[in-house]
mmCIF file of C-alpha atoms in Angstrom:
data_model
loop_
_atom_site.group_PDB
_atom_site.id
_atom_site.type_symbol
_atom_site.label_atom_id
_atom_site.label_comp_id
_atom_site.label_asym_id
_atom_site.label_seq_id
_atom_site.Cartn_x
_atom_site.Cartn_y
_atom_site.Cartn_z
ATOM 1 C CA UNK E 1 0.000 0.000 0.000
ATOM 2 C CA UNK E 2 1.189 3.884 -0.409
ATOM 3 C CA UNK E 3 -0.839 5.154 2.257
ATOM 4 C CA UNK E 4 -0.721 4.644 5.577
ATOM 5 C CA UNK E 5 -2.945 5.669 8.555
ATOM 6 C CA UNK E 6 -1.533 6.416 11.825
ATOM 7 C CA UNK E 7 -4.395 6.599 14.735
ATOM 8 C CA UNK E 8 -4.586 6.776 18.651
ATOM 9 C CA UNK E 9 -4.841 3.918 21.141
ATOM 10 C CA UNK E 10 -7.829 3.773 24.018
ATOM 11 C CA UNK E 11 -10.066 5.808 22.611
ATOM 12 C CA UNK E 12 -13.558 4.714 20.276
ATOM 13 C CA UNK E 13 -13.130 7.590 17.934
ATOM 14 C CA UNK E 14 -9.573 6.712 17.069
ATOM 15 C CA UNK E 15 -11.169 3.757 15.377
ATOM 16 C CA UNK E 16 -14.142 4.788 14.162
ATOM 17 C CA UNK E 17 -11.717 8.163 12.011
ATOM 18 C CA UNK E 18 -9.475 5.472 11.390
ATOM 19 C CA UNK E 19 -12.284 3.376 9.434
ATOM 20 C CA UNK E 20 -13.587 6.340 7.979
ATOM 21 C CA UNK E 21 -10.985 8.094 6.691
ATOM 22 C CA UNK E 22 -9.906 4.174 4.895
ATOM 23 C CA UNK E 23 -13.500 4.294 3.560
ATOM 24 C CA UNK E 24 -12.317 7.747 2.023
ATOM 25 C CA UNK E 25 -9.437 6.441 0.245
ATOM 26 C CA UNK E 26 -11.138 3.245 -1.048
ATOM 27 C CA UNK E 27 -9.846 0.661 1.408
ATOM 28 C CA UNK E 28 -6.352 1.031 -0.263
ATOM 29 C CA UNK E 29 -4.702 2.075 2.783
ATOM 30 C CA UNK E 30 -2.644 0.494 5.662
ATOM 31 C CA UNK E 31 -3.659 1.318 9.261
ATOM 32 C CA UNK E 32 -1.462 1.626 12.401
ATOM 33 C CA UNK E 33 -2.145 2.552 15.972
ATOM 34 C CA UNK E 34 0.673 4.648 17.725
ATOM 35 C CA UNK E 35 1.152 6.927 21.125
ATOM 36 C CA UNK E 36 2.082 10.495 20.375
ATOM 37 C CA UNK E 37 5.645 8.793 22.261
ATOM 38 C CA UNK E 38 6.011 6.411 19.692
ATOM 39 C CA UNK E 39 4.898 8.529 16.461
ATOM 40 C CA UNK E 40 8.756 9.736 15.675
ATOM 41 C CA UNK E 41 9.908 5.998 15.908
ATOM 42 C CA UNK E 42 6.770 4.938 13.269
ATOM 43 C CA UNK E 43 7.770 7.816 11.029
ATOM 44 C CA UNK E 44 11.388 6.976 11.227
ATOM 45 C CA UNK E 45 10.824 3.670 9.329
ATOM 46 C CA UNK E 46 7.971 3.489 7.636
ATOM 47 C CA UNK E 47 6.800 0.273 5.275
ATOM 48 C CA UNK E 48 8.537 0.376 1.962
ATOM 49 C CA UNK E 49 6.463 2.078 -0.915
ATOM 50 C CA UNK E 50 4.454 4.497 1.350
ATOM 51 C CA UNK E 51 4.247 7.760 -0.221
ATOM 52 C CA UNK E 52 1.296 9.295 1.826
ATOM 53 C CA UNK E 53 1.063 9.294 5.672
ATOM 54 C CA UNK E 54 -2.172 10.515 7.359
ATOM 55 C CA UNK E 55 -2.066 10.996 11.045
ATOM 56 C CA UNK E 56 -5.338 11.253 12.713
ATOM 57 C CA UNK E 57 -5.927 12.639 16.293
ATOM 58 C CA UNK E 58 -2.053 11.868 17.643
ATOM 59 C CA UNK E 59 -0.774 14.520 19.297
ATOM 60 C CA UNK E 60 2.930 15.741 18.661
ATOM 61 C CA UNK E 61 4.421 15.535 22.116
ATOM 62 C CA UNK E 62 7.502 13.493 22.792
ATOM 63 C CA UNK E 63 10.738 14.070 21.099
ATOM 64 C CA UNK E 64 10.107 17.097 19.000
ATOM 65 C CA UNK E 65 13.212 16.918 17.259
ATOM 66 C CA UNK E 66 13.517 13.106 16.465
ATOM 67 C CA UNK E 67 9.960 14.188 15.217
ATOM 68 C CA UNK E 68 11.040 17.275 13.258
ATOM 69 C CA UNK E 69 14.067 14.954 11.833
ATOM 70 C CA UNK E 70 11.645 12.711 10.472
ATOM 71 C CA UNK E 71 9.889 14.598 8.612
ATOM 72 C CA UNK E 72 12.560 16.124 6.789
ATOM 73 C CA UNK E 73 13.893 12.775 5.755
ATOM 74 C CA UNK E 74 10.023 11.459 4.891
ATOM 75 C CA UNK E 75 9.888 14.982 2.675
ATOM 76 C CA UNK E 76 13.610 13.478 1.008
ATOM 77 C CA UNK E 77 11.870 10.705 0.158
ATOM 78 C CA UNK E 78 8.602 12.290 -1.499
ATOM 79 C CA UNK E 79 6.356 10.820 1.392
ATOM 80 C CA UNK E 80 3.684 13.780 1.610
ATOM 81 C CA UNK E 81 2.656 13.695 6.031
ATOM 82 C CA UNK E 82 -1.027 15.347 6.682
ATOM 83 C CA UNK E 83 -1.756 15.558 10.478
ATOM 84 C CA UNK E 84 -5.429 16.529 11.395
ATOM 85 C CA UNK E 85 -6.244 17.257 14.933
ATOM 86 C CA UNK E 86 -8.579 19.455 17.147
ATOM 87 C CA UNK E 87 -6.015 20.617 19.243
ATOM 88 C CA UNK E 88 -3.437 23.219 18.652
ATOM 89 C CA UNK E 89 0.129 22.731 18.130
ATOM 90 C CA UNK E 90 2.419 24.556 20.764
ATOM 91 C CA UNK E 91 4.720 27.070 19.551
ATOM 92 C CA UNK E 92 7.104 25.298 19.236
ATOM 93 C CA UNK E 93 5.692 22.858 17.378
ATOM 94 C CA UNK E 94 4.143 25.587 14.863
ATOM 95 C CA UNK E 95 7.928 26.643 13.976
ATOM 96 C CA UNK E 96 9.578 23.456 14.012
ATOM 97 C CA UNK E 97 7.203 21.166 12.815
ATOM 98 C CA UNK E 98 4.438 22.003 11.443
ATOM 99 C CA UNK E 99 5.526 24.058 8.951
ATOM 100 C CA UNK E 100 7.594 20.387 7.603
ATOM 101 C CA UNK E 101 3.746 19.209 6.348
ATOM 102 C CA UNK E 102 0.392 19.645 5.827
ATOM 103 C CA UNK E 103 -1.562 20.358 8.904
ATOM 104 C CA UNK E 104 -5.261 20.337 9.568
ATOM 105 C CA UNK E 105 -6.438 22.110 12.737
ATOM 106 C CA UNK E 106 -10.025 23.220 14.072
ATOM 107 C CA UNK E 107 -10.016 24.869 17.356
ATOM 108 C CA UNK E 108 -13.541 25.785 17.215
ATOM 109 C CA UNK E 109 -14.990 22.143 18.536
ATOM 110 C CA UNK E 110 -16.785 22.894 21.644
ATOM 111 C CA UNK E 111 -20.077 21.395 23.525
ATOM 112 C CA UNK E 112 -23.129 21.552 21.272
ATOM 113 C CA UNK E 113 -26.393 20.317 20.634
ATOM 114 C CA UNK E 114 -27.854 20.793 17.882
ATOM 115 C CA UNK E 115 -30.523 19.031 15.210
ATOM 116 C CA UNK E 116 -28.133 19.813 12.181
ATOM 117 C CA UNK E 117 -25.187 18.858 13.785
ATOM 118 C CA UNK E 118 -24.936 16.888 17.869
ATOM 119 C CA UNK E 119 -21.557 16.599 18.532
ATOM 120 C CA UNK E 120 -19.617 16.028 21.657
ATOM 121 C CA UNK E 121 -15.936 16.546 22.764
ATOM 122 C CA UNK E 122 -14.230 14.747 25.419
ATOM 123 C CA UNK E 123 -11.344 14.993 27.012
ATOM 124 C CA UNK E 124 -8.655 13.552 25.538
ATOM 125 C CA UNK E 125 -10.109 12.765 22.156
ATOM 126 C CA UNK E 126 -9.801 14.462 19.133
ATOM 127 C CA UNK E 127 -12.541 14.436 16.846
ATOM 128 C CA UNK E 128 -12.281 15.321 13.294
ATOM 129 C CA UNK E 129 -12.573 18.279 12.099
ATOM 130 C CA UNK E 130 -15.616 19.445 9.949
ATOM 131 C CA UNK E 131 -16.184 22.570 7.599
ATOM 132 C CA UNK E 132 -20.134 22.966 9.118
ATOM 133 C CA UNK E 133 -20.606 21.978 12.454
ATOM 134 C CA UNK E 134 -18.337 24.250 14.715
ATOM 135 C CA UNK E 135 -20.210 26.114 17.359
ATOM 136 C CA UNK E 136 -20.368 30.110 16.940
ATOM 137 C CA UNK E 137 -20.929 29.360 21.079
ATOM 138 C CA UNK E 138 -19.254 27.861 23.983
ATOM 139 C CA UNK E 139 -22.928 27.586 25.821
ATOM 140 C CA UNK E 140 -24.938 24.965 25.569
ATOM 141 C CA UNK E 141 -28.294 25.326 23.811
ATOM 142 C CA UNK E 142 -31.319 23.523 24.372
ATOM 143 C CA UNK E 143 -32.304 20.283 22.903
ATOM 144 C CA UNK E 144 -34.609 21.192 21.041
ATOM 145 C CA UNK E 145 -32.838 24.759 19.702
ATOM 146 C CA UNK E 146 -31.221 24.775 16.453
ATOM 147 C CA UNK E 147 -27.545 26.351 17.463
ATOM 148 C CA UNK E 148 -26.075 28.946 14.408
ATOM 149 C CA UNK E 149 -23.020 26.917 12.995
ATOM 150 C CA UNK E 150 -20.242 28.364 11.429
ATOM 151 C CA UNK E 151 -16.588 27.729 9.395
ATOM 152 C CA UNK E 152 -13.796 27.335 11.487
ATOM 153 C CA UNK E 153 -11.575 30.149 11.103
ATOM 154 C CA UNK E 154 -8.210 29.180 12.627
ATOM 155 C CA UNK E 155 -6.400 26.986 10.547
ATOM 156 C CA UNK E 156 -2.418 26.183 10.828
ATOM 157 C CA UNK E 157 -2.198 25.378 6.998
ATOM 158 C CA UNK E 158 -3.917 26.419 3.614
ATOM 159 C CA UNK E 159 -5.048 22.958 3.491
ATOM 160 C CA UNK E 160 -8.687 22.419 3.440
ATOM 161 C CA UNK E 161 -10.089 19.543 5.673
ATOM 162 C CA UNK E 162 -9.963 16.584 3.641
ATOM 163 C CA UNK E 163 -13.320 15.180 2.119
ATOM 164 C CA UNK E 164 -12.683 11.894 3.830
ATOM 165 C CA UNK E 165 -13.036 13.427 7.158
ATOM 166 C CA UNK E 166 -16.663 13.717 8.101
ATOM 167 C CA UNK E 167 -18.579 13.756 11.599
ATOM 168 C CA UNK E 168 -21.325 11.641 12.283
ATOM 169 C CA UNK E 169 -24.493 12.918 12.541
ATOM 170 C CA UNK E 170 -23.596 16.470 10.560
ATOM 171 C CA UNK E 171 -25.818 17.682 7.809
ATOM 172 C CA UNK E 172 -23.338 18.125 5.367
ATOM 173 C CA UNK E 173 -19.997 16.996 6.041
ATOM 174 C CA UNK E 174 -17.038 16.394 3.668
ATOM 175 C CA UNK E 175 -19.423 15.452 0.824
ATOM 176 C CA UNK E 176 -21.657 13.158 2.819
ATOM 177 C CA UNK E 177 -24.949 13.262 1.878
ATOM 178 C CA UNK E 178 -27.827 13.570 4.829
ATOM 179 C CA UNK E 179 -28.739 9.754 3.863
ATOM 180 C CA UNK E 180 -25.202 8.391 4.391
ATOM 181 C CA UNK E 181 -24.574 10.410 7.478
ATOM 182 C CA UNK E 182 -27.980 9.682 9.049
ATOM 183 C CA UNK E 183 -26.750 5.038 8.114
ATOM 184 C CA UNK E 184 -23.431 6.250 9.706
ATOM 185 C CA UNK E 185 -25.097 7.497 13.279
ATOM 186 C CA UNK E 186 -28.229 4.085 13.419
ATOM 187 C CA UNK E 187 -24.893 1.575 13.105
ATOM 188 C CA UNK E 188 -22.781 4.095 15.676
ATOM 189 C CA UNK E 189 -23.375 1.042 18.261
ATOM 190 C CA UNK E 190 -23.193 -1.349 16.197
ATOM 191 C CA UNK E 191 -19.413 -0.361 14.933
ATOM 192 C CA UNK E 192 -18.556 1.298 18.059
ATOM 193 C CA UNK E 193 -18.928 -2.791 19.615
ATOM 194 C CA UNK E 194 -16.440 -4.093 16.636
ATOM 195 C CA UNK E 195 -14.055 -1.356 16.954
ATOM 196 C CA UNK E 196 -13.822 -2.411 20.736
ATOM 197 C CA UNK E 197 -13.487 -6.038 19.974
ATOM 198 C CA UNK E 198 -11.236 -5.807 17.663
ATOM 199 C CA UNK E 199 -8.927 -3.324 19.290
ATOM 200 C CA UNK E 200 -9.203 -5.966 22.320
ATOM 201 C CA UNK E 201 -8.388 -9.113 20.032
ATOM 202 C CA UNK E 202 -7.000 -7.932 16.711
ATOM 203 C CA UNK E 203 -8.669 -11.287 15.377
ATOM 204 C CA UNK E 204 -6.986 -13.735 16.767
ATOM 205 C CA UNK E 205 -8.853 -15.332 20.000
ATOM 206 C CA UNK E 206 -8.920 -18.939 21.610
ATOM 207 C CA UNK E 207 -11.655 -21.099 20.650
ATOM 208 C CA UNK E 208 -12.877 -24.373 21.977
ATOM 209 C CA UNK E 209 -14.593 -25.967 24.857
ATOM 210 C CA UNK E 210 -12.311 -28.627 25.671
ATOM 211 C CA UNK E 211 -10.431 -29.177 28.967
ATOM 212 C CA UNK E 212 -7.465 -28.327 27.615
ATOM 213 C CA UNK E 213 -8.406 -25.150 25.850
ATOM 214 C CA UNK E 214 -10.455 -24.331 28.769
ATOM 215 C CA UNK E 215 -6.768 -25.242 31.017
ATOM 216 C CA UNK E 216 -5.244 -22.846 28.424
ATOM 217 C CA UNK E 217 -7.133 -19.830 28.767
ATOM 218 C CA UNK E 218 -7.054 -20.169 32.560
ATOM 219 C CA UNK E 219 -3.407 -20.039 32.178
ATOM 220 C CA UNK E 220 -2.557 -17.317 30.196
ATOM 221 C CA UNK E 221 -5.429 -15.510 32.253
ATOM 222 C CA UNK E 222 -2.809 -15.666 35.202
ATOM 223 C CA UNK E 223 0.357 -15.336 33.165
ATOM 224 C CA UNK E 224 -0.915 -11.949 32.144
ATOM 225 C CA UNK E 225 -1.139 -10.530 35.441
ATOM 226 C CA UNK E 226 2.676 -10.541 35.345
ATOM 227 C CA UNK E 227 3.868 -7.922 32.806
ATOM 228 C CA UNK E 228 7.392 -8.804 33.506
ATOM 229 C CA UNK E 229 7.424 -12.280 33.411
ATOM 230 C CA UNK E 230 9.201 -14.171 30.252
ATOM 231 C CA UNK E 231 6.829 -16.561 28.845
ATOM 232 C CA UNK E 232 8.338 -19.397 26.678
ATOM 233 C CA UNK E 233 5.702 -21.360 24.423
ATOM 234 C CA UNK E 234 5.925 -25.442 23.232
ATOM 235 C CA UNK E 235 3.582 -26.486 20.991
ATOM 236 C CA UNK E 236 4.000 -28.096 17.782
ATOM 237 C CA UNK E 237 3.400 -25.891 14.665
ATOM 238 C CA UNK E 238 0.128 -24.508 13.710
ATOM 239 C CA UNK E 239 -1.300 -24.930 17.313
ATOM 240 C CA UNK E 240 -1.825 -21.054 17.635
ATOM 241 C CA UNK E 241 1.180 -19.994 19.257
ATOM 242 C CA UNK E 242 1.494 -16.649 18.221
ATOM 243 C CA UNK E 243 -2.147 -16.321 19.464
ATOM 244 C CA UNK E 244 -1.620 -17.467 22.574
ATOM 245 C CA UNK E 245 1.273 -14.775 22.772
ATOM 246 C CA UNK E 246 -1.226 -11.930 21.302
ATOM 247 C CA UNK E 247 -3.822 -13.054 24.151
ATOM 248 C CA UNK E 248 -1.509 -12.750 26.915
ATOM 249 C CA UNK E 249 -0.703 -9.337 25.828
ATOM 250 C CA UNK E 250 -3.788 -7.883 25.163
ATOM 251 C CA UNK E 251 -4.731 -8.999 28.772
ATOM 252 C CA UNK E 252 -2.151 -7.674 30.509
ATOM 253 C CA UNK E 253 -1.011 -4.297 31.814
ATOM 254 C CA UNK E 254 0.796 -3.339 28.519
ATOM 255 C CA UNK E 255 -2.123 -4.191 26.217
ATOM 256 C CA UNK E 256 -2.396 -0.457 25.228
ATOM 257 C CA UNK E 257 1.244 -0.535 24.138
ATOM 258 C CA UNK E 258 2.759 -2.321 20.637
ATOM 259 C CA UNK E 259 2.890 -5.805 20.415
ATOM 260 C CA UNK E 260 5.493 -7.298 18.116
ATOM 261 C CA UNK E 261 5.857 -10.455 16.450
ATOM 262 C CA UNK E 262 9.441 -11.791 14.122
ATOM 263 C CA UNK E 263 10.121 -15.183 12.829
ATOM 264 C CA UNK E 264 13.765 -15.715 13.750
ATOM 265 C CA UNK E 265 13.865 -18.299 10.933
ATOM 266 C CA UNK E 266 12.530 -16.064 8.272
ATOM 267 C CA UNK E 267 15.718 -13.323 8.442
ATOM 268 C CA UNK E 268 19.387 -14.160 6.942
ATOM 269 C CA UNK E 269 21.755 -14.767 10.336
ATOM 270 C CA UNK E 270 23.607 -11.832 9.607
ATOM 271 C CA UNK E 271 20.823 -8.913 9.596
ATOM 272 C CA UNK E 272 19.233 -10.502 12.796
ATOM 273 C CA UNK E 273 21.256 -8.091 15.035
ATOM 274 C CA UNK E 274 19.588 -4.940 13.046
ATOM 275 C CA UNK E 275 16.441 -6.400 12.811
ATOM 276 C CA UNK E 276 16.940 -6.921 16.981
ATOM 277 C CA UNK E 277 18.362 -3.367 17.454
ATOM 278 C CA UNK E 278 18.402 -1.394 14.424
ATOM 279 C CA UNK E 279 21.344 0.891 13.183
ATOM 280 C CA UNK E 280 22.475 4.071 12.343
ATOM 281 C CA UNK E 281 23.008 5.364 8.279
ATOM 282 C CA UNK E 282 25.754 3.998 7.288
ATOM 283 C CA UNK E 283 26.649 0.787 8.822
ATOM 284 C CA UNK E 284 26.081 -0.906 6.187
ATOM 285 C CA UNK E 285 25.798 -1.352 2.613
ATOM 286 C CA UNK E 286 22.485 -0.002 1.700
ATOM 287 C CA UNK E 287 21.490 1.670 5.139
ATOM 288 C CA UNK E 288 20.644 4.652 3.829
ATOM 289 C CA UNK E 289 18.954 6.180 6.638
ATOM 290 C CA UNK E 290 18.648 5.014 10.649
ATOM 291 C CA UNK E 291 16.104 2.613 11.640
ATOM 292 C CA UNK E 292 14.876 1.256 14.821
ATOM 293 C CA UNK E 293 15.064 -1.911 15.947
ATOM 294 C CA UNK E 294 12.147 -4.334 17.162
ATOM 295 C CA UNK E 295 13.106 -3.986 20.885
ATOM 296 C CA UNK E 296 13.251 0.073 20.469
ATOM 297 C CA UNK E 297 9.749 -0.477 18.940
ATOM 298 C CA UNK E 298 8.910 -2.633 21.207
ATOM 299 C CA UNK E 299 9.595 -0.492 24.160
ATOM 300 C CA UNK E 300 6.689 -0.637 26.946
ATOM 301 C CA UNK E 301 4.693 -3.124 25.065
ATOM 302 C CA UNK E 302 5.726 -6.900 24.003
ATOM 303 C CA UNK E 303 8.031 -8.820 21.803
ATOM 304 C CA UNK E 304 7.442 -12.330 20.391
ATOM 305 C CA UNK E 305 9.976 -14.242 18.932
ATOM 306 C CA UNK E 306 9.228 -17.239 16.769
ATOM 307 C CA UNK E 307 11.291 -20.571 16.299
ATOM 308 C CA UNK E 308 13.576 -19.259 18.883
ATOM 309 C CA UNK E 309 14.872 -22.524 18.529
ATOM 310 C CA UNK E 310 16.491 -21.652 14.770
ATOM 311 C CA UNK E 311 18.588 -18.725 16.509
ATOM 312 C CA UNK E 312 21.983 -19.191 15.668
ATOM 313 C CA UNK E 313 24.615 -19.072 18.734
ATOM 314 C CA UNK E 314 26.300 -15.898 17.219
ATOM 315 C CA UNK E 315 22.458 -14.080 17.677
ATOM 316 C CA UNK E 316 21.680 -16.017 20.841
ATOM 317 C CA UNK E 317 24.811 -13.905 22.694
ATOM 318 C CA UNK E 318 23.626 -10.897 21.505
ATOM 319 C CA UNK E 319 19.907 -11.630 22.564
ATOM 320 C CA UNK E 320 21.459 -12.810 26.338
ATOM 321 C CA UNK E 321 22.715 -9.091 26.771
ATOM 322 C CA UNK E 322 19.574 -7.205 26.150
ATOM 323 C CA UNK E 323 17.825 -9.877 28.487
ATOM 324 C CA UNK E 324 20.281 -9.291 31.104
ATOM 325 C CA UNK E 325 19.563 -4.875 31.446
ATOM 326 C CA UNK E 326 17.463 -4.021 28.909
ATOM 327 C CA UNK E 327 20.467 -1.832 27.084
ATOM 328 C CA UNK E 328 21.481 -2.248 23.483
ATOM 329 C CA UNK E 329 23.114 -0.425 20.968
ATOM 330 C CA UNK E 330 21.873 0.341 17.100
ATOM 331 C CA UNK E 331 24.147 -1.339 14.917
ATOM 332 C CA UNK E 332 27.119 0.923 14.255
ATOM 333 C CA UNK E 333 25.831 3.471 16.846
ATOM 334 C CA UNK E 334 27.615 4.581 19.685
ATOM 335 C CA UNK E 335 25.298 5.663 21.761
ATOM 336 C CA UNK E 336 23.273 3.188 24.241
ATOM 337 C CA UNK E 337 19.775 2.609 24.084
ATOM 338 C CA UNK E 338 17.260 1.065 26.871
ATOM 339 C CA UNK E 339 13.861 -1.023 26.033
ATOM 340 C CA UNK E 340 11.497 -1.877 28.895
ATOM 341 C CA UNK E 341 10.146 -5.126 26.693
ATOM 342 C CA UNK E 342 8.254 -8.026 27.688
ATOM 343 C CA UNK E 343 9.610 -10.709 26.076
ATOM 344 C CA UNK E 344 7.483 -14.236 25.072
ATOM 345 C CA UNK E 345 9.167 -16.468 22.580
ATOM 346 C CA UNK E 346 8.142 -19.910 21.171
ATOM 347 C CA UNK E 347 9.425 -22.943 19.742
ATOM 348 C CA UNK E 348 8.319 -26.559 18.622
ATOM 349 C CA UNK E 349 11.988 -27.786 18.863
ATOM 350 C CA UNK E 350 13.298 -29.419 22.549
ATOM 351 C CA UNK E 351 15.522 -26.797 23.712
ATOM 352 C CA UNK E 352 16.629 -28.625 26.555
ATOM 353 C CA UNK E 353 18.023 -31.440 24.115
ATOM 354 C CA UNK E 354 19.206 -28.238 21.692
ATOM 355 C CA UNK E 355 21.317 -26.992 24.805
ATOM 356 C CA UNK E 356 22.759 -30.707 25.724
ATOM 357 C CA UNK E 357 24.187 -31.070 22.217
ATOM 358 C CA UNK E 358 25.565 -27.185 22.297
ATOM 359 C CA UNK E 359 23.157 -25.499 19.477
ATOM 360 C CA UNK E 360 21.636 -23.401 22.448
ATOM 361 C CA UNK E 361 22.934 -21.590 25.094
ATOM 362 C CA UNK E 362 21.715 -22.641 28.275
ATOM 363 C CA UNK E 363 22.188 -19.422 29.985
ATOM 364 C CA UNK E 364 19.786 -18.503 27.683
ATOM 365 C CA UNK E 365 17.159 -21.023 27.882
ATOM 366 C CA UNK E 366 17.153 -20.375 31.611
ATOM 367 C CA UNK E 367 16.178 -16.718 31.284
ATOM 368 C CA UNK E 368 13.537 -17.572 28.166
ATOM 369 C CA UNK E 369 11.788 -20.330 30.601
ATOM 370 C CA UNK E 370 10.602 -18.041 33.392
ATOM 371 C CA UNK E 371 7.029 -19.366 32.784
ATOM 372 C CA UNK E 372 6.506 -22.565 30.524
ATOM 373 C CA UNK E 373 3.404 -22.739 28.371
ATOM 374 C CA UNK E 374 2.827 -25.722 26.663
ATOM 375 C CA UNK E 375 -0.253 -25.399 23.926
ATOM 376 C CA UNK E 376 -2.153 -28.798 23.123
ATOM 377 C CA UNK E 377 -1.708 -30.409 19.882
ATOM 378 C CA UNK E 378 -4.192 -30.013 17.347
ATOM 379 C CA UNK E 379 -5.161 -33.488 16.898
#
């Protein structure tokens, strides 16, 4: 895909702008959550052949100038950024980063009721922006008053609000008709009930009424109380181990945060270490620009790693240090990173076997097997 959209966590209306806005572009769009902490790190490397980037609702706290850096290499590139939010950039951010793409802000949101257009704001959210349905007052009318609408006058950009933008509910909005807006509000429930299952899930959930499922899902119920805890998965292939690993996260304490999943058979041995920590231009032929690394994108949520088994001994050391603090360098960086990662890894190979004939470090296996899950065979 060559557009991506970038939306909030924790909040309904992140998912329901999300699904809107890729109803706008024709479903030919890639969507992403991120934390207005982690939106310099998603810009830094985004998926190969995206050439627009909409970001809906995310603030632009954090690192301003890790943020502000990449932009200007995203603008190198020809990757066009258009950020739409109801609340206003700081000054800072006008003059440093703002003015590095196109920007889309309506101040004018406020409390109203209104027949032609009943919106609401909450704290927090940021709904988007529409050319008819700002309030020309911050009191509240009456139900059953029609409140005077008018166009939002403070915008940070000559950009108009882009048609695939509208509020539910408006009279007009982003060329909507009344008849499509009025469908949009009677399945507001309806969506609103997917959006939260899905955000919950990501489609991928346990199913069955055996013991043994039943035994499963009691266990990773009580695994997931422990963010911190290692988890190391048996099963043989195709039993669903990578869902298991997705339910523990999404039921624990970081399930707001990314969750991260890498084969560590599917990657040449020798680009494992970047893959693991990313590196800095130049180091080596081909890196043409930094990139992050999956524990740095990774950091405060989880990382699953796949046929840990297949990790060569070379890998496996470099994996044992990260384990042991947390601290890592980019490849051919100098300067030390930290990731706060909750690590769950898998395998259908015995490792204990592995480690007797010396393809795996024990060392290793004892800090992977903190907690042992073992899934139930298909048959």
């Amino acid at each position: 895909m060559d557009k991506l959209i970038l939306t909030g966590y924790g909040w309904t209306d992140y998912a329901v702008a999300a699904a809107v806005a890729l109803k706008g572009l024709g479903g030919l769009a890639d969507v992403a959550g991120v934390s207005k902490r982690r939106l310099p790190e998603m810009l830094e490397a985004p998926a190969k052949g995206v050439r627009n980037i909409y970001i809906l609702g995310v603030a632009l706290g954090g690192d301003e100038p890790r943020l502000a850096s990449a932009l200007k290499a995203l603008r190198r590139h020809g990757v066009a950024v258009t950020w739409i939010s109801a609340v206003a950039a700081s000054e800072s951010q006008v003059q440093d980063v703002l003015p590095l793409m196109k920007a889309v802000v309506d101040e004018t949101v406020t409390w109203t009721r209104s027949r032609s257009c009943p919106t609401r704001r909450r704290a927090g959210a940021c709904p988007p922006p529409c050319a008819t349905t700002a309030s020309s007052s911050r009191r509240r009318s009456s139900p059953t008053a029609t409140t005077r609408t008018r166009q939002p006058t403070r915008w940070r950009s000559a950009a108009s609000p882009p048609a695939f933008f509208p509020r539910r509910g408006a009279k007009t909005c982003g060329g909507w008709s009344r008849t499509t807006a009025a469908t949009a509000g009677a399945s507001w429930s309806a969506s609103r009930s997917r959006s939260a299952h899905y955000r919950r899930y990501r489609g991928r959930e346990l199913v069955g009424k055996s013991q043994q499922i039943r035994t499963l899902q009691e266990r990773v119920n009580r695994i997931a109380l422990y963010p911190d805890a290692r988890v190391l998965i048996l099963g043989e292939s195709g039993t669903g181990k990578e869902t298991v690993a997705q339910q523990i996260h999404n039921k624990s304490p970081r399930a707001k945060e990314p969750f991260y999943a890498f084969n560590c058979a599917s990657v040449n041995p020798s680009l494992l270490e970047s893959r693991f920590f990313g590196h800095e231009k130049g180091a080596f032929t081909g890196a043409d620009r930094a990139a992050a690394g999956l524990f740095e994108l990774a950091n405060g949520g989880t990382l699953f790693l796949d046929e840990i088994g297949e990790l060569p001994l070379d890998a496996q050391g470099l994996l044992l240090r990260v384990l042991e603090g947390g601290r890592f360098m980019r490849m051919g960086g100098s300067e030390e990173h930290f990731a706060d990662v909750r690590l769950i890894t898998a395998t259908n190979r015995n490792l204990p076997a592995r480690v007797r004939e010396g393809k795996f470090r024990g060392d290793l296996y004892q800090r992977l097997n903190v907690v042992q899950l073992r899934i139930p065979a298909l048959r």
